[in-house]
XYZ file of C-alpha atoms in Angstrom:
119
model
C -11.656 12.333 -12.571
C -11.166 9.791 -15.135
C -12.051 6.793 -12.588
C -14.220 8.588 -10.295
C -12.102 10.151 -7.721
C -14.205 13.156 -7.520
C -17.832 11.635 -7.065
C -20.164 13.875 -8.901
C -21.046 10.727 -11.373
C -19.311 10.995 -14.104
C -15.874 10.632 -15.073
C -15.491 14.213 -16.156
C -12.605 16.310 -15.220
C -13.308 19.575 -13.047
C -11.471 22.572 -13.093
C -13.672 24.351 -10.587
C -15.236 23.501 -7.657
C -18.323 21.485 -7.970
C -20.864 20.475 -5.124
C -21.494 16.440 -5.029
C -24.779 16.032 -4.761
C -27.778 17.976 -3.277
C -26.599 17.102 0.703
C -24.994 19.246 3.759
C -24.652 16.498 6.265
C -20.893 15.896 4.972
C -18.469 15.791 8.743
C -15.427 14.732 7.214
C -13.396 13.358 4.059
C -10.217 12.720 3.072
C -8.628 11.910 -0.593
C -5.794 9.219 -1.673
C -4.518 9.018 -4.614
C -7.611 7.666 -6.989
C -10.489 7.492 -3.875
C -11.855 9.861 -1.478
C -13.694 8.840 2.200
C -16.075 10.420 3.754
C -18.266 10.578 6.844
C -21.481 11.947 7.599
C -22.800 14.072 9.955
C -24.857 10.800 11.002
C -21.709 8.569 11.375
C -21.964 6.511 8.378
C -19.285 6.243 5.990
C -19.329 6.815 2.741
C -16.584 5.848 -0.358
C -16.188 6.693 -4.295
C -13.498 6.608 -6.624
C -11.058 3.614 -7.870
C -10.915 0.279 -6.375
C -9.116 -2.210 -7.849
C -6.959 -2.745 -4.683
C -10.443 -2.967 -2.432
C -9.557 0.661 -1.192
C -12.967 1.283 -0.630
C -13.918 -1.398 1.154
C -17.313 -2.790 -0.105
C -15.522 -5.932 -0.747
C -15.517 -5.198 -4.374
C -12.914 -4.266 -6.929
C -15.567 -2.027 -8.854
C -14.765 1.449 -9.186
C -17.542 3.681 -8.221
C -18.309 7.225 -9.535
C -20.400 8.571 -7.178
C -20.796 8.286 -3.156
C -21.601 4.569 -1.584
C -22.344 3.857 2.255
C -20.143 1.076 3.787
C -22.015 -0.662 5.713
C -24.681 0.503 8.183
C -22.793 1.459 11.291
C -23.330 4.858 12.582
C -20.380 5.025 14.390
C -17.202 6.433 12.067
C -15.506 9.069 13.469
C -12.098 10.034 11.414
C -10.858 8.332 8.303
C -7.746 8.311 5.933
C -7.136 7.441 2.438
C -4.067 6.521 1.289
C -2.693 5.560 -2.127
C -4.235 2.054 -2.319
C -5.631 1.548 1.440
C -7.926 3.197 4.337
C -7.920 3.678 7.425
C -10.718 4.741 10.113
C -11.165 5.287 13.730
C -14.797 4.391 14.843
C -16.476 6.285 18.390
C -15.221 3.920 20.364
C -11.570 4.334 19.284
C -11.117 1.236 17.383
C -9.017 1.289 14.723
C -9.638 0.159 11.021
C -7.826 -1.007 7.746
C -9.090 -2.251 4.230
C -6.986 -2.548 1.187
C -3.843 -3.395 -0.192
C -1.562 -4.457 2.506
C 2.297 -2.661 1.270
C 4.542 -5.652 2.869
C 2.240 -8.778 3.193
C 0.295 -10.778 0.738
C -3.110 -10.101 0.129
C -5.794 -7.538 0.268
C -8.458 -6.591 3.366
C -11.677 -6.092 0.996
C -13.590 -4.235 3.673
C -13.231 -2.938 6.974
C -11.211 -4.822 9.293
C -10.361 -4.179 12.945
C -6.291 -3.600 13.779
C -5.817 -5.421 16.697
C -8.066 -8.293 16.177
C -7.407 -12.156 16.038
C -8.339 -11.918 12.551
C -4.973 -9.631 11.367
């Protein structure tokens, strides 16, 4: 937990389980390497951890310690972390990237649809 990863707010290392934060609505999450995703019961989407690679998306390269919403949308469905990139699938079955891009140049600092005329 020494950048964040786990998101209870501090950089302290765990060697038990520990709730973050005081909320049930939690659908979904999955953990890279140094960030975790998550999605709530609501749709939104919510990030922590390190982000020097823009991994979480908030168009940022600060690492956060605890959870952050992405956005407003209310329509995240599934999402994936990897080592130093995301990936999410929204209700309507579009598909999403943000991060470091293994084989190009460049970064995606927040969500950006696969598909689009903007790749």
């Amino acid at each position: 937990n020494s950048i964040g990863q786990l998101g209870d707010g501090t950089k302290t290392d765990r060697h038990a389980p520990t709730q973050i934060g005081n909320e049930s609505n939690w659908q979904s999450i999955s953990a890279g390497s140094s960030h975790s995703l998550a999605i709530k019961a609501d749709g939104t989407l919510w990030v922590w951890g390190y982000n020097y690679y823009f991994q979480l998306g908030d168009g940022t390269r600060t690492t956060r310690i605890a959870p952050m919403q992405i956005g407003s949308e209310t329509n995240w469905q599934s999402i994936s972390a990897g080592s130093s990139h995301s990936l999410a699938i929204k209700t309507d079955s579009t598909l999403w990237d943000w991060g470091y891009k293994h084989g190009e140049s460049g970064y995606i600092s927040s969500p950006r649809l696969i598909g689009s005329d903007n790749n």
